[in-house]
Amino acid sequence: MSLFSIFVVAALFLSLCDSFKGPHVICDVYPKDLYVEQNSSVEIVCQTSCSNNGKVFWTLNGIHISESLSKTINATHTVLSLRNFTQSSAAVQCHSSYGDQLLGGVTIRTYCKKKIFYILSISIACHSCHDITVFTCFFFFAAKPKNITCVLHYDVNKPNGVPKLFTCSWEHHMDSSQTNYTILNNSSVEICKSQGVNCTHNSTRLADDILDYMYFFNSYTIKVRAKTQYWETDSDPYVFDPHSITKINPPKNLKITPSSEHLSVKWDPDEPRCQVKYYKTSEPDKAPEVLWTNPSDFSISVFTIEEVESCINYNVSVRCASERGLWSEWSPEKTAFTKLSRSRIRMGLWRKVAELGKNGKRKVHLMWKGIPSTCREAFLVKQVAYNDNTTTGNYTYTSCGSSSCDVDVDHRSHRLYLTVSDSGALLDSVYVPAVGDASLPEVWSIKTTKSRMRGVIQVSWNVSEKPVSSYIIDWTHDGCRYFWKETTFTNATLFGLLHRTPYNITVTPLFNNISGHSIHANPFCSSMGVPEDIDVKVEEVDDKSAFVKWDIKSQNPCNDVDTYTIFYEAQGLQHNVSVSGSEDGVWLKDLKPNTHYNVRVQATGDNETNMSSKVHFITNKYDPRLIKALSICGGILVVLVLSIGLTCAVQWKKFNDKPVPNPRLSSVAKWLTQSHAKVEGFFQPTTDQIENQVVTGKTQRNRGAPLTPVRNGNDCDTSFSSLQENEPEERFSETSETQLLSSPEGSMVFSSSQSSPYRSQDTAEPLLEKPSKSDLGKKQEKTPMKSLYISLNMFEQSDVR
């Protein structure tokens, strides 16, 4: 019969009840406190007898449910169908739209099991309340307890023997907080009680005969009874073998002894079956290894764990079980640290040999890899020297650290042995050749190239002329930490190098575990990159151009820039120009005058870029070259004006400083008649007046005068003013008081004793006046033509210049 059919039957019963009620009717929702499987369907009935008016509607946790999910069966009953119900708990209520009346409600809870067994119990009761008969019908659905498990076990603080504790647990898909549970045996004897889904019987509190009786039987049956005030149900019988559910206590006295190859585990078992669990302490989330053991001696057990690594902490625990019983709990874990084992590591030993010093010693830097850094062992280096491939018998020991060691050797060949200090176990050895040993193999011409991948260097070299079994290539970037590997080829690829770091690389040939002479390569960069810091400066700014210069402040030698791109921006517009990586500056052209610009420089190379910070500048309003040209022209003009002014001033000063002719220093003279023309004459001063003089050429030269009036025959000096024959001749008055003086050379001079500003001209001035025509006529008849000369030597010979 389906659940809905049951609800219909219940509704009929309720209708029957309603026929006996009389005038008082009730409203309610049933079934109550549903416990259903998730994703199942639920149907709930609402009795609406108390509310004949108004429409019925449903709410789920206070939210209206769609009317399509509700179906009215008759005038007093409405059924709500909920499909695929998934909520863990929900309150469903029935309402009437008339006055928003609450008619009833129910709580639905879900569980995740696929199946559930129901027991349907129907009881019909009629009650009398205040002389009103009430007939109520109840429907209860209860599931059986199931999945029962039980165990017989011991008190941890007591020895094993007959178990003193019996514990069972089960599953029940009902509200266990309101349910009382009882464990009963097949004779319905109560073993223990509980209000939860587990129960433990302790023989110290109850009669011991229950557990004693149970333990000595091969089969035992129990059941679990669940009971509430409304219903009671029993589980299916649970049959078990007491020995198969017996669980002993964990092993005790666990002891772990580490060695170089394994871990030895010891414990005190009480049962023959045991398991050993171990795992690395550093990997707690990794599944542990579990090993089985069947000890032959039941009094004590020893087990060896072989698969362990060197120098690692392991956590170890053990559990045991009886022949047919359950496994005990794991014993408390103990931690053990393994020792170094040569067979479990990949040892690598190498050396770097320095040049022979003045003290005759060479420093050898011995280094190894493969030994875990967690190892606690101390190491020793044993030095064995060779003379002509024969050991000297003298050994030297040097204590070393955990990963390297420095020893001193002489010029002879040596072999260095690395051993464990406490056990003396040999780990590895390396050969150091003698200085200048020409019999050893040697490598020539090493070559390094950069790969396309970052942090990778490819190395190649020529084959040695002597037999070689393999090559050791080592590299370092700081001279302290070395890396090396062995290869049988004449080339190698080095991976995992630091970015933009120069490396020193060395190749050494090997033959029969004897190393030859090494060859070194020049420092080579693992990869190239752009500088991290680019300092940008604007050194020169014009109105339409600017010179931008940048400087690389990186000290890394592995810088390589393919191109520089200069980005400059103004007024929201961005421009760029690119130059080669060898440039360190560029002129930005076609800029706008009086404009603010932002400049950045981006370096690009080896698939990476780096951008500098912004630098600001403002272009000039005018071309500074024009201002400079105007300044230069103005300066030249000023200099020119000053030069001209200075020249004029000097000339003016010279003009002002020239001596003015003084008339008092002048003389008047005339030549004799034509009969005296052939006589050379010179103006001579009178004997009574030294001031009035006619200067001859000789006296003029003695005085140093600039000009001398001379007339020799028809020739006449150009420094004199002469009256030309075609001009009117000045004539002298015969009545003049001028006296004609005759010098011994025949020269004539006029002189006067009267005071006059002109020497020898006071009486001669009337003769210079133009005579009348009548006078001229007369004179022409009586006096022959004469020439008049005036001396220009009128400058004082004193301080006047």
Coordinates of C-alpha atoms in Angstrom, one line a residue, residues 328-712:
S328 CA 44.4 -3.4 18.1
E329 CA 44.9 0.3 18.0
W330 CA 48.3 1.5 16.7
S331 CA 50.9 1.9 19.4
P332 CA 52.2 5.4 20.1
E333 CA 54.5 6.5 17.4
K334 CA 58.2 6.7 17.9
T335 CA 60.7 8.7 15.8
A336 CA 64.1 7.3 14.6
F337 CA 66.8 9.1 12.5
T338 CA 68.6 6.9 9.9
K339 CA 72.3 6.9 9.4
L340 CA 74.3 7.6 6.2
S341 CA 74.5 4.7 3.8
R342 CA 76.9 4.8 0.9
S343 CA 74.7 2.3 -1.0
R344 CA 71.6 4.6 -0.8
I345 CA 73.1 7.8 -2.1
R346 CA 74.5 9.0 -5.4
M347 CA 77.8 10.2 -4.3
G348 CA 79.8 12.8 -6.4
L349 CA 83.3 14.0 -5.4
W350 CA 85.4 16.6 -7.2
R351 CA 88.2 19.1 -6.5
K352 CA 89.6 22.5 -7.7
V353 CA 93.4 22.8 -7.6
A354 CA 95.1 26.2 -7.3
E355 CA 98.5 27.1 -8.7
L356 CA 101.7 26.2 -6.9
G357 CA 102.5 28.9 -4.4
K358 CA 105.9 30.2 -3.3
N359 CA 105.8 28.0 -0.3
G360 CA 105.7 24.9 -2.6
K361 CA 102.1 24.1 -1.7
R362 CA 98.9 23.9 -3.7
K363 CA 95.5 24.5 -2.2
V364 CA 92.9 21.9 -3.1
H365 CA 89.2 22.7 -2.6
L366 CA 87.5 19.3 -2.2
M367 CA 83.7 19.2 -2.6
W368 CA 81.0 16.6 -2.8
K369 CA 77.3 16.2 -3.5
G370 CA 74.7 13.5 -3.0
I371 CA 75.1 13.4 0.8
P372 CA 71.9 14.8 2.4
S373 CA 72.4 18.0 4.2
T374 CA 70.5 16.5 7.2
C375 CA 73.3 14.0 7.8
R376 CA 74.9 14.4 11.2
E377 CA 78.1 12.4 10.5
A378 CA 81.5 14.0 10.5
F379 CA 83.9 13.5 7.6
L380 CA 87.7 13.0 7.2
V381 CA 90.0 13.4 4.2
K382 CA 92.9 11.0 3.9
Q383 CA 95.8 12.3 1.7
V384 CA 98.1 9.8 0.0
A385 CA 101.1 11.1 -1.9
Y386 CA 102.7 9.4 -4.9
N387 CA 106.3 9.2 -6.1
D388 CA 106.6 7.6 -9.5
N389 CA 103.1 6.0 -9.1
T390 CA 104.2 4.6 -5.7
T391 CA 102.7 5.7 -2.4
T392 CA 105.0 7.2 0.1
G393 CA 103.4 5.5 3.1
N394 CA 102.8 8.8 4.9
Y395 CA 99.1 9.6 5.3
T396 CA 97.6 12.9 6.4
Y397 CA 94.1 13.3 7.7
T398 CA 92.0 16.5 7.6
S399 CA 88.7 17.1 9.3
C400 CA 86.0 18.5 7.0
G401 CA 82.6 20.1 7.0
S402 CA 79.4 18.8 5.7
S403 CA 79.9 19.6 2.0
S404 CA 83.4 20.8 1.3
C405 CA 87.0 20.8 2.6
D406 CA 90.3 22.6 1.9
V407 CA 93.6 20.7 2.0
D408 CA 97.2 21.6 1.0
V409 CA 99.3 19.3 -1.2
D410 CA 102.8 19.7 -2.7
H411 CA 103.9 19.4 -6.3
R412 CA 103.6 15.6 -6.3
S413 CA 100.5 13.7 -7.4
H414 CA 98.0 12.8 -4.6
R415 CA 94.8 10.9 -4.1
L416 CA 92.3 12.2 -1.6
Y417 CA 89.9 9.8 0.2
L418 CA 86.6 10.9 1.8
T419 CA 85.6 8.8 4.8
V420 CA 83.0 8.8 7.6
S421 CA 84.7 9.9 10.8
D422 CA 83.1 7.5 13.3
S423 CA 82.8 4.4 11.2
G424 CA 85.7 4.9 8.8
A425 CA 83.5 3.9 5.9
L426 CA 84.9 5.0 2.5
L427 CA 82.7 7.2 0.5
D428 CA 84.8 8.2 -2.6
S429 CA 88.2 9.4 -3.8
V430 CA 89.6 11.9 -6.3
Y431 CA 93.0 12.3 -8.0
V432 CA 95.2 15.4 -8.0
P433 CA 97.9 15.3 -10.8
A434 CA 101.5 16.3 -10.3
V435 CA 102.7 19.7 -11.5
G436 CA 103.9 19.6 -15.1
D437 CA 103.1 15.9 -15.7
A438 CA 103.2 15.7 -19.5
S439 CA 101.9 12.2 -19.6
L440 CA 98.4 13.1 -18.6
P441 CA 95.6 13.9 -21.1
E442 CA 94.9 17.5 -21.9
V443 CA 92.0 19.4 -23.6
W444 CA 92.5 22.2 -26.1
S445 CA 90.3 25.0 -27.4
I446 CA 87.2 25.3 -25.2
K447 CA 84.3 27.3 -26.7
T448 CA 81.1 28.6 -25.0
T449 CA 77.9 29.8 -26.7
K450 CA 74.7 31.2 -25.5
S451 CA 71.5 29.2 -26.0
R452 CA 68.1 30.6 -27.0
M453 CA 66.7 29.5 -23.7
R454 CA 67.4 31.6 -20.7
G455 CA 69.9 30.3 -18.2
V456 CA 71.5 27.8 -20.5
I457 CA 75.1 27.7 -21.8
Q458 CA 76.4 25.3 -24.4
V459 CA 80.1 24.3 -24.1
S460 CA 82.3 22.4 -26.5
W461 CA 86.0 21.5 -26.7
N462 CA 88.4 19.6 -28.8
V463 CA 89.2 15.9 -28.3
S464 CA 92.4 15.2 -26.3
E465 CA 95.3 13.8 -28.2
K466 CA 95.7 11.1 -25.5
P467 CA 93.2 8.5 -24.5
V468 CA 90.3 9.8 -22.5
S469 CA 87.4 7.9 -20.9
S470 CA 85.3 10.9 -19.8
Y471 CA 85.3 14.5 -19.1
I472 CA 84.4 16.5 -15.9
I473 CA 82.9 20.0 -16.6
D474 CA 82.6 22.3 -13.6
W475 CA 81.2 25.8 -13.4
T476 CA 80.8 28.5 -10.8
H477 CA 79.5 32.1 -10.6
D478 CA 81.0 33.2 -7.4
G479 CA 84.1 31.1 -6.9
C480 CA 82.6 29.5 -3.7
R481 CA 79.9 27.2 -4.8
Y482 CA 80.7 24.8 -7.6
F483 CA 78.6 22.6 -9.9
W484 CA 79.9 19.8 -12.0
K485 CA 78.9 16.8 -14.0
E486 CA 80.6 14.0 -16.0
T487 CA 80.1 13.3 -19.7
T488 CA 81.7 11.1 -22.4
F489 CA 81.0 13.6 -25.2
T490 CA 83.1 16.7 -26.2
N491 CA 80.2 19.0 -25.6
A492 CA 77.8 19.7 -22.7
T493 CA 74.8 21.9 -22.0
L494 CA 74.5 23.6 -18.6
F495 CA 71.0 24.1 -17.4
G496 CA 69.5 26.0 -14.5
L497 CA 72.0 28.9 -14.4
L498 CA 71.2 32.2 -12.8
H499 CA 69.8 34.8 -15.1
R500 CA 72.3 37.4 -16.4
T501 CA 75.2 36.0 -14.4
P502 CA 78.8 35.4 -15.7
Y503 CA 80.1 31.9 -15.1
N504 CA 83.7 30.5 -15.0
I505 CA 83.7 27.1 -16.8
T506 CA 86.5 24.4 -16.6
V507 CA 86.8 21.1 -18.5
T508 CA 89.0 18.3 -17.2
P509 CA 89.7 15.0 -19.0
L510 CA 89.6 11.6 -17.1
F511 CA 91.3 8.4 -17.9
N512 CA 91.1 5.3 -15.7
N513 CA 90.0 7.4 -12.7
I514 CA 93.0 9.7 -13.1
S515 CA 92.3 13.3 -14.0
G516 CA 94.4 15.2 -16.5
H517 CA 95.1 18.9 -17.0
S518 CA 92.2 21.3 -17.0
I519 CA 91.3 24.1 -19.5
H520 CA 89.5 27.2 -18.5
A521 CA 87.0 29.3 -20.5
N522 CA 86.7 33.0 -20.2
P523 CA 83.8 34.2 -18.0
F524 CA 80.6 33.8 -20.0
C525 CA 77.1 35.2 -19.3
S526 CA 74.3 32.7 -18.9
S527 CA 71.9 35.2 -20.6
M528 CA 71.8 38.8 -21.5
G529 CA 69.3 41.4 -20.3
V530 CA 68.4 45.0 -20.2
P531 CA 69.7 47.2 -17.4
E532 CA 67.5 47.6 -14.4
D533 CA 68.0 51.3 -13.8
I534 CA 68.0 53.9 -16.7
D535 CA 68.7 57.5 -15.7
V536 CA 67.2 60.0 -18.1
K537 CA 68.2 63.6 -18.4
V538 CA 67.1 66.4 -20.8
E539 CA 70.4 68.3 -21.4
E540 CA 69.3 70.8 -24.0
V541 CA 65.9 72.3 -24.8
D542 CA 65.0 74.6 -27.8
D543 CA 61.6 75.8 -28.9
K544 CA 61.0 72.9 -31.3
S545 CA 63.6 70.3 -30.2
A546 CA 65.2 68.8 -27.2
F547 CA 68.2 66.6 -26.6
V548 CA 67.5 63.6 -24.3
K549 CA 70.4 61.6 -22.8
W550 CA 70.3 58.4 -20.7
D551 CA 72.8 56.6 -18.6
I552 CA 72.8 53.0 -17.4
K553 CA 73.6 52.6 -13.7
S554 CA 73.7 48.8 -13.7
Q555 CA 77.0 47.1 -12.7
N556 CA 75.9 43.8 -14.2
P557 CA 78.3 42.9 -17.1
C558 CA 75.6 40.9 -18.8
N559 CA 73.7 43.9 -20.1
D560 CA 72.7 43.8 -23.8
V561 CA 70.3 46.3 -25.3
D562 CA 69.1 45.9 -28.9
T563 CA 67.1 49.2 -29.1
Y564 CA 66.1 52.2 -27.0
T565 CA 62.6 53.6 -27.6
I566 CA 62.0 57.1 -26.4
F567 CA 58.4 57.9 -25.6
Y568 CA 57.5 61.5 -25.3
E569 CA 54.0 62.8 -24.6
A570 CA 52.3 66.2 -24.6
Q571 CA 48.7 67.3 -24.4
G572 CA 47.5 63.7 -24.4
L573 CA 49.4 62.8 -27.6
Q574 CA 52.2 60.3 -27.4
H575 CA 55.1 59.9 -29.9
N576 CA 58.1 57.6 -29.9
V577 CA 61.4 57.3 -31.6
S578 CA 63.8 54.3 -31.6
V579 CA 67.6 54.2 -31.7
S580 CA 70.1 51.4 -31.6
G581 CA 71.4 50.0 -28.3
S582 CA 74.8 51.6 -28.7
E583 CA 73.3 55.1 -28.5
D584 CA 73.0 57.1 -25.3
G585 CA 71.1 60.2 -26.5
V586 CA 68.8 61.5 -29.2
W587 CA 67.3 64.8 -30.5
L588 CA 63.6 65.0 -30.3
K589 CA 62.4 67.2 -33.2
D590 CA 59.2 68.8 -34.4
L591 CA 58.1 69.7 -30.8
K592 CA 55.7 72.5 -30.0
P593 CA 57.1 75.7 -28.5
N594 CA 56.2 76.5 -24.9
T595 CA 54.8 73.0 -24.3
H596 CA 55.1 70.6 -21.3
Y597 CA 56.5 67.2 -22.3
N598 CA 56.9 63.9 -20.4
V599 CA 59.7 61.6 -21.5
R600 CA 60.5 57.9 -20.8
V601 CA 63.1 55.6 -22.2
Q602 CA 62.5 51.9 -22.8
A603 CA 65.3 49.5 -23.2
T604 CA 64.6 46.3 -25.2
G605 CA 66.8 43.2 -25.5
D606 CA 66.8 39.5 -25.1
N607 CA 63.0 39.2 -25.0
E608 CA 62.6 41.6 -22.2
T609 CA 62.1 45.3 -21.6
N610 CA 62.6 47.8 -18.9
M611 CA 61.1 51.3 -18.7
S612 CA 62.7 54.3 -17.0
S613 CA 60.8 56.8 -14.8
K614 CA 59.3 59.9 -16.3
V615 CA 61.3 63.1 -16.9
H616 CA 59.6 66.4 -17.5
F617 CA 60.7 69.4 -19.6
I618 CA 59.1 72.5 -21.2
T619 CA 60.1 73.7 -24.6
N620 CA 61.2 77.3 -25.0
K621 CA 58.8 79.9 -26.4
Y622 CA 61.4 81.2 -28.9
D623 CA 64.4 79.7 -30.6
P624 CA 67.4 80.3 -28.4
R625 CA 69.6 80.3 -31.5
L626 CA 67.8 83.5 -32.8
I627 CA 68.3 85.1 -29.4
K628 CA 71.9 84.1 -29.5
A629 CA 72.4 85.5 -33.0
L630 CA 70.7 88.7 -32.0
S631 CA 72.9 88.9 -29.0
I632 CA 76.0 88.4 -31.0
C633 CA 74.9 90.9 -33.7
G634 CA 74.1 93.4 -31.0
G635 CA 77.4 92.9 -29.3
I636 CA 79.2 93.4 -32.6
L637 CA 77.2 96.5 -33.3
V638 CA 77.9 97.9 -29.8
V639 CA 81.6 97.1 -30.3
L640 CA 81.5 98.8 -33.8
V641 CA 79.8 101.9 -32.4
L642 CA 82.3 102.1 -29.6
S643 CA 85.2 101.7 -32.0
I644 CA 83.9 104.4 -34.3
G645 CA 83.2 106.7 -31.4
L646 CA 86.6 106.1 -30.0
T647 CA 88.2 106.7 -33.4
C648 CA 86.3 109.9 -33.8
A649 CA 87.2 111.0 -30.3
V650 CA 90.9 110.3 -31.0
Q651 CA 90.7 112.2 -34.3
W652 CA 88.9 115.1 -32.8
K653 CA 91.4 115.3 -30.0
K654 CA 94.2 115.2 -32.6
F655 CA 92.4 118.0 -34.5
N656 CA 92.0 120.1 -31.4
D657 CA 95.6 119.5 -30.5
K658 CA 96.9 120.8 -33.8
P659 CA 98.9 124.1 -33.5
V660 CA 97.2 127.1 -35.1
P661 CA 99.4 129.4 -37.3
N662 CA 100.5 132.5 -35.5
P663 CA 100.7 135.5 -37.8
R664 CA 103.4 137.1 -35.8
L665 CA 105.7 134.3 -36.8
S666 CA 105.0 134.9 -40.5
S667 CA 107.3 136.8 -43.0
V668 CA 106.6 138.7 -46.2
A669 CA 109.1 138.6 -49.0
K670 CA 109.3 139.2 -52.7
W671 CA 111.7 138.2 -55.4
L672 CA 114.1 140.6 -57.1
T673 CA 113.5 141.7 -60.6
Q674 CA 113.9 139.5 -63.5
S675 CA 117.6 140.4 -63.8
H676 CA 118.0 138.7 -60.5
A677 CA 116.1 135.5 -61.5
K678 CA 119.2 133.4 -61.9
V679 CA 120.4 134.3 -58.5
E680 CA 119.4 131.9 -55.8
G681 CA 118.0 133.7 -52.9
F682 CA 117.0 132.7 -49.4
F683 CA 115.1 134.6 -46.9
Q684 CA 117.4 135.7 -44.1
P685 CA 116.5 137.4 -40.9
T686 CA 117.5 140.9 -40.3
T687 CA 120.3 141.5 -38.1
D688 CA 118.5 143.9 -35.8
Q689 CA 115.3 141.7 -35.4
I690 CA 115.8 138.1 -34.9
E691 CA 112.0 137.4 -35.0
N692 CA 111.6 138.6 -38.6
Q693 CA 113.5 136.3 -40.8
V694 CA 113.6 134.7 -44.2
V695 CA 114.6 131.2 -43.8
T696 CA 116.9 129.6 -46.4
G697 CA 116.9 126.0 -47.2
K698 CA 119.9 125.5 -45.2
T699 CA 118.7 127.3 -42.1
Q700 CA 115.3 125.7 -42.6
R701 CA 116.8 122.2 -42.5
N702 CA 118.8 123.2 -39.5
R703 CA 115.8 124.2 -37.6
G704 CA 113.8 121.3 -38.7
A705 CA 110.9 123.4 -40.2
P706 CA 108.5 121.4 -42.3
L707 CA 108.5 123.9 -45.2
T708 CA 111.2 126.1 -46.8
P709 CA 110.5 128.7 -49.5
V710 CA 113.1 128.3 -52.3
R711 CA 113.3 129.5 -55.8
N712 CA 116.1 128.3 -58.0

